[in-house]
Coordinates of C-alpha atoms and ligand atoms in Angstrom, one line a residue:
M22 CA -43.3 -36.8 -5.0
S23 CA -44.4 -34.1 -7.3
S24 CA -48.2 -34.2 -7.8
P25 CA -49.4 -34.0 -11.4
R26 CA -51.3 -31.0 -10.4
L27 CA -48.2 -29.0 -9.7
F28 CA -47.0 -29.6 -13.2
P29 CA -48.7 -26.6 -14.9
I30 CA -47.6 -24.4 -12.0
V31 CA -44.1 -25.4 -12.5
L32 CA -44.3 -24.7 -16.2
L33 CA -45.9 -21.3 -15.6
S34 CA -43.3 -20.2 -13.3
L35 CA -40.7 -21.4 -15.6
F36 CA -42.3 -19.4 -18.3
L37 CA -42.4 -16.4 -16.1
C38 CA -38.9 -16.7 -15.2
L39 CA -37.9 -16.7 -18.9
V40 CA -40.2 -13.6 -19.6
S41 CA -38.6 -11.7 -16.7
A42 CA -35.2 -12.8 -17.8
T43 CA -35.7 -11.4 -21.3
A44 CA -37.0 -8.1 -19.9
G45 CA -33.8 -6.3 -19.9
N46 CA -30.9 -8.9 -20.4
F47 CA -28.0 -7.0 -21.9
Y48 CA -26.6 -10.2 -23.5
Q49 CA -29.7 -10.4 -25.6
D50 CA -30.7 -6.8 -26.0
I51 CA -27.5 -4.9 -27.0
D52 CA -24.5 -4.7 -29.3
V53 CA -21.4 -3.1 -28.3
L54 CA -20.9 0.1 -30.3
F55 CA -17.3 1.1 -29.5
G56 CA -14.5 0.7 -26.9
D57 CA -14.1 -3.0 -26.9
W58 CA -13.4 -4.4 -23.5
R59 CA -14.4 -1.1 -21.9
T60 CA -18.1 -2.3 -22.2
Q61 CA -18.5 -5.1 -19.7
I62 CA -21.6 -7.1 -19.2
L63 CA -21.8 -8.4 -15.8
Q64 CA -24.1 -10.2 -13.3
G65 CA -25.5 -12.5 -15.9
G66 CA -26.5 -9.8 -18.1
E67 CA -28.2 -7.5 -15.7
L68 CA -25.4 -4.8 -15.4
I69 CA -23.2 -3.0 -17.8
T70 CA -20.2 -0.9 -16.8
L71 CA -18.7 1.5 -19.3
S72 CA -15.2 2.8 -18.9
L73 CA -13.5 5.8 -20.3
D74 CA -9.6 6.2 -20.4
K75 CA -7.4 8.4 -22.5
A76 CA -7.4 6.1 -25.4
S77 CA -11.3 5.7 -25.6
G78 CA -14.7 5.8 -24.1
A79 CA -17.4 3.0 -24.6
G80 CA -20.8 2.6 -25.6
F81 CA -23.7 0.1 -26.5
R82 CA -27.0 0.4 -28.3
S83 CA -30.1 -1.8 -28.6
K84 CA -30.4 -4.5 -31.3
N85 CA -34.0 -3.5 -31.8
E86 CA -35.3 -0.4 -33.5
Y87 CA -38.4 1.1 -32.2
L88 CA -41.2 3.6 -33.2
Y89 CA -42.4 4.8 -29.9
G90 CA -41.9 3.3 -26.5
R91 CA -41.1 3.6 -22.9
F92 CA -37.3 3.2 -22.2
D93 CA -36.2 2.8 -18.7
M94 CA -32.6 2.7 -17.5
R95 CA -31.0 2.7 -14.0
M96 CA -27.8 4.6 -14.0
K97 CA -25.0 5.2 -11.7
L98 CA -22.8 8.0 -13.0
V99 CA -19.0 8.5 -12.8
G100 CA -18.1 9.4 -9.1
G101 CA -15.4 11.8 -7.7
D102 CA -13.7 14.1 -10.2
S103 CA -15.9 13.4 -13.3
A104 CA -15.0 16.8 -15.1
G105 CA -15.0 16.5 -18.7
T106 CA -16.9 13.3 -18.9
V107 CA -20.2 12.7 -20.6
T108 CA -22.5 9.9 -19.7
T109 CA -25.5 9.3 -22.0
F110 CA -28.7 7.5 -22.5
Y111 CA -30.6 8.5 -25.6
M112 CA -32.7 7.4 -28.6
S113 CA -31.5 8.0 -32.2
S114 CA -32.2 7.0 -35.7
Q115 CA -29.3 7.1 -38.2
G116 CA -28.2 9.2 -41.2
P117 CA -27.8 13.0 -41.8
T118 CA -31.4 13.6 -41.3
H119 CA -31.7 11.6 -38.1
N120 CA -33.9 12.3 -35.1
E121 CA -32.6 12.0 -31.7
I122 CA -33.7 12.3 -28.1
D123 CA -31.1 13.0 -25.6
L124 CA -30.3 12.7 -21.9
E125 CA -26.6 13.5 -21.4
F126 CA -24.9 13.8 -17.9
L127 CA -22.1 16.2 -17.9
G128 CA -19.6 15.5 -15.2
N129 CA -17.9 18.1 -12.8
S130 CA -15.1 18.5 -10.2
S131 CA -15.5 16.6 -7.0
G132 CA -18.4 18.0 -5.1
D133 CA -19.8 20.1 -7.9
P134 CA -23.1 19.3 -9.4
Y135 CA -23.7 17.3 -12.5
V136 CA -25.6 18.8 -15.3
V137 CA -28.3 16.9 -17.1
H138 CA -28.3 18.1 -20.6
T139 CA -31.4 17.4 -22.8
N140 CA -32.1 18.0 -26.6
V141 CA -34.2 16.9 -29.3
I142 CA -32.8 16.7 -32.7
L143 CA -35.2 16.6 -35.7
Q144 CA -34.2 15.9 -39.3
G145 CA -30.6 16.5 -38.1
K146 CA -31.2 19.8 -36.6
G147 CA -30.8 20.2 -32.8
G148 CA -30.9 23.5 -30.9
K149 CA -33.6 22.6 -28.4
E150 CA -31.5 22.2 -25.3
Q151 CA -32.7 22.4 -21.6
E152 CA -30.4 21.7 -18.8
F153 CA -31.0 20.8 -15.2
Y154 CA -29.3 20.1 -12.0
L155 CA -30.6 17.0 -10.1
W156 CA -32.0 16.9 -6.5
F157 CA -29.7 14.1 -5.5
D158 CA -26.1 13.0 -5.9
P159 CA -26.3 10.7 -9.1
T160 CA -23.0 9.1 -8.3
K161 CA -23.9 7.5 -4.9
D162 CA -26.7 5.2 -6.2
F163 CA -28.7 4.0 -9.2
H164 CA -31.5 6.2 -10.3
L165 CA -34.2 5.6 -12.8
Y166 CA -34.1 7.7 -16.0
S167 CA -36.9 7.2 -18.5
I168 CA -37.7 8.3 -22.0
V169 CA -41.4 8.2 -22.9
W170 CA -42.1 8.7 -26.5
N171 CA -45.5 8.3 -28.0
P172 CA -47.4 10.1 -30.9
K173 CA -48.6 12.8 -28.5
N174 CA -45.3 13.8 -26.7
I175 CA -41.9 13.1 -25.5
I176 CA -41.6 13.0 -21.7
L177 CA -38.2 12.7 -19.9
L178 CA -38.4 11.5 -16.4
V179 CA -36.0 11.2 -13.5
D180 CA -37.2 8.8 -10.8
E181 CA -40.7 9.2 -12.3
V182 CA -40.5 12.9 -12.0
P183 CA -41.1 14.6 -15.4
I184 CA -38.3 17.1 -16.1
R185 CA -39.0 18.0 -19.7
V186 CA -41.9 17.5 -22.2
Y187 CA -41.7 18.0 -26.0
R188 CA -45.2 18.1 -27.5
N189 CA -46.4 17.0 -31.0
W190 CA -48.3 20.1 -31.9
G191 CA -49.3 18.5 -35.0
T192 CA -48.7 21.6 -37.2
K193 CA -46.4 22.1 -40.0
G194 CA -44.1 24.5 -38.4
V195 CA -43.1 22.4 -35.5
R196 CA -41.5 19.0 -36.3
Y197 CA -41.9 15.8 -34.2
P198 CA -40.1 12.6 -34.6
S199 CA -42.6 10.1 -35.9
D200 CA -41.0 9.3 -39.3
Q201 CA -38.0 7.2 -38.2
P202 CA -37.5 4.2 -35.9
M203 CA -34.8 4.7 -33.3
K204 CA -32.5 2.5 -31.2
M205 CA -31.6 3.1 -27.6
Y206 CA -28.0 4.3 -27.1
A207 CA -25.8 4.5 -23.9
T208 CA -22.2 5.9 -24.1
L209 CA -19.4 7.3 -21.9
W210 CA -17.0 9.7 -23.6
D211 CA -14.8 12.7 -23.0
A212 CA -15.8 16.2 -24.0
E213 CA -13.4 18.3 -21.9
D214 CA -13.4 21.0 -24.5
W215 CA -17.1 22.0 -23.7
A216 CA -18.8 19.8 -21.0
T217 CA -17.6 21.2 -17.8
Q218 CA -18.1 24.9 -17.0
G219 CA -18.0 25.5 -20.8
G220 CA -14.6 23.7 -21.2
R221 CA -12.8 25.7 -18.5
V222 CA -12.5 22.5 -16.3
K223 CA -10.5 19.7 -18.1
T224 CA -10.4 16.0 -17.6
D225 CA -7.9 14.9 -14.9
W226 CA -6.6 11.7 -16.6
S227 CA -4.7 10.6 -13.5
K228 CA -8.1 9.7 -12.2
A229 CA -9.0 7.3 -15.1
P230 CA -10.5 4.9 -15.8
F231 CA -13.8 6.6 -15.3
I232 CA -16.8 4.2 -14.9
A233 CA -20.5 4.6 -15.3
S234 CA -22.8 1.7 -14.6
Y235 CA -26.1 0.8 -16.1
K236 CA -28.9 -1.8 -15.1
G237 CA -32.7 -2.5 -15.3
Y238 CA -33.0 -1.6 -19.0
N239 CA -36.6 -2.0 -19.9
A240 CA -38.0 -1.2 -23.3
S241 CA -41.7 -1.3 -23.1
A242 CA -42.0 -0.5 -26.8
C243 CA -43.2 -0.8 -30.3
V244 CA -40.6 -2.9 -32.2
W245 CA -40.0 -1.8 -35.7
P246 CA -40.9 -3.2 -38.2
S247 CA -44.1 -3.4 -36.3
S248 CA -44.7 -7.0 -35.4
S249 CA -45.2 -6.2 -31.6
S250 CA -48.5 -5.8 -30.1
N251 CA -47.1 -3.1 -27.9
C252 CA -47.7 -0.1 -30.3
P253 CA -49.6 3.0 -29.6
S254 CA -53.3 2.7 -29.4
S255 CA -55.9 5.0 -27.9
S256 CA -56.8 2.4 -25.3
P257 CA -53.7 0.9 -24.0
T258 CA -53.7 -2.3 -21.9
P259 CA -52.4 -2.3 -18.3
G260 CA -48.6 -1.8 -18.2
N261 CA -48.6 0.0 -21.5
E262 CA -50.1 3.4 -20.3
W263 CA -47.1 5.1 -22.0
Q264 CA -48.7 4.7 -25.4
S265 CA -51.0 7.5 -24.7
Q266 CA -49.3 9.1 -21.7
T267 CA -49.2 12.9 -21.2
L268 CA -48.6 14.8 -18.0
G269 CA -51.9 15.4 -16.4
V270 CA -52.2 17.8 -13.5
K271 CA -49.9 15.9 -11.1
G272 CA -47.2 15.7 -13.7
R273 CA -47.5 19.3 -14.6
N274 CA -47.0 20.3 -11.1
M275 CA -43.9 18.3 -10.7
L276 CA -42.6 19.6 -13.9
R277 CA -43.1 23.1 -12.7
W278 CA -41.2 22.3 -9.5
V279 CA -38.3 20.9 -11.5
Q280 CA -38.4 23.9 -13.8
K281 CA -38.5 26.5 -11.1
K282 CA -35.9 24.9 -8.8
Y283 CA -33.5 22.9 -10.9
M284 CA -33.6 24.2 -14.5
I285 CA -30.6 26.2 -15.5
Y286 CA -31.0 26.6 -19.2
N287 CA -33.9 26.8 -21.6
Y288 CA -33.6 27.5 -25.2
C289 CA -37.2 28.7 -25.2
T290 CA -36.2 31.7 -23.0
D291 CA -32.9 32.4 -24.7
F292 CA -33.5 35.8 -26.3
K293 CA -29.9 36.4 -27.0
R294 CA -29.8 33.3 -29.1
Y295 CA -33.1 34.0 -30.7
P296 CA -33.2 37.9 -30.8
R297 CA -35.8 38.1 -33.5
R298 CA -38.0 35.1 -33.0
L299 CA -38.1 32.2 -30.6
P300 CA -38.5 28.7 -32.2
R301 CA -42.2 28.3 -33.0
E302 CA -42.9 25.6 -30.4
C303 CA -41.7 28.1 -27.7
R304 CA -44.1 30.8 -29.0
K305 CA -47.0 28.3 -28.5
S306 CA -46.0 27.4 -25.0
R307 CA -42.9 28.1 -23.0
F308 CA -42.7 24.8 -21.5
L309 CA -45.6 22.5 -22.1
Ligands
LIG21 C1 -20.1 22.3 -12.3 O1 -20.1 23.1 -11.2 C2 -20.2 24.6 -11.3 C3 -19.9 25.2 -9.9 O2 -20.8 24.7 -9.1 C4 -21.4 24.8 -12.0 O3 -21.4 26.2 -12.3 C5 -21.6 24.0 -13.2 O4 -23.0 24.2 -13.8 C6 -21.4 22.5 -12.9 N1 -21.7 21.7 -14.0 C7 -21.1 21.7 -15.2 C8 -21.3 20.7 -16.3 O5 -20.2 22.6 -15.4
LIG22 C1 -41.1 -2.4 -18.0 O1 -42.0 -1.4 -18.3 C2 -43.4 -1.5 -18.2 C3 -44.0 -0.1 -18.6 O2 -43.7 0.9 -17.8 C4 -43.8 -2.0 -16.9 O3 -45.3 -2.2 -16.9 C5 -43.1 -3.2 -16.5 O4 -43.5 -3.7 -15.3 C6 -41.6 -3.1 -16.6 N1 -41.0 -4.3 -16.3 C7 -39.9 -4.4 -15.6 C8 -39.3 -5.8 -15.4 O5 -39.5 -3.5 -14.7

């Protein structure tokens, strides 16, 4: 029945199936970090649930290390009373002088808003926090959270809307993470001593287990040690625009909208914390 002409097409579609299957299959891409069975890989590797109970949280991380990339994750956060819980998606290298790019979601009492806590940690030093509310309920559906990290800047996006940019100023006084490869991490843990309203609202363990879901992991990224073709170049091929992505006019307008309406903390305007002198990158530009 099958004509010989169809054969290459069948082969090609088989190949495409394999390629799309490897784009984000948790069985192949990640290792469980802690929490044993509390990390569950479901739906043939497309979905992970993390659960948190009084004994432990859970987490996983990518097998690969990367030096630059765009990292996408669709997440559905702990619903109902999530006070005290912290759900994360972040990039990190290892050791006491590690670098880290953080997206952390601080839970709340039922009906009260989540806070997105962001930070950039360089050579083991943090202190660059910005915090935001979201413009939707992150517990109802999956939403897309992205970390773009290239030699020019780091851009954090929520449903493709930039909420934060950390620029590589290329000067000595302002550090930038370009010296260490990082892995992708995702965790769910308890931080009732600080996460919700500064620690005043504790975790209600009668509501445990708390569950967060992750799917659609897509690392379009430069694998370390660099054997991949997907590493930053000044003229990226289609699909790899992240390699030289900056905000542009549209992005800057969206960022301003987020900062105006949803930002609740910015270290760059915290004059109490930095009474004598704001960090240097803040003096260069408050936001961009
Ligand atoms: C929780 O809700 C309160 C009251 O709306 C709000 O002030 C706070 O920022 C919310 N988030 C956290 C993590 O405390
Ligand atoms: C993965 O991300 C890249 C870069 O943003 C994009 O071109 C590609 O279509 C994505 N793949 C999937 C399966 O979503």
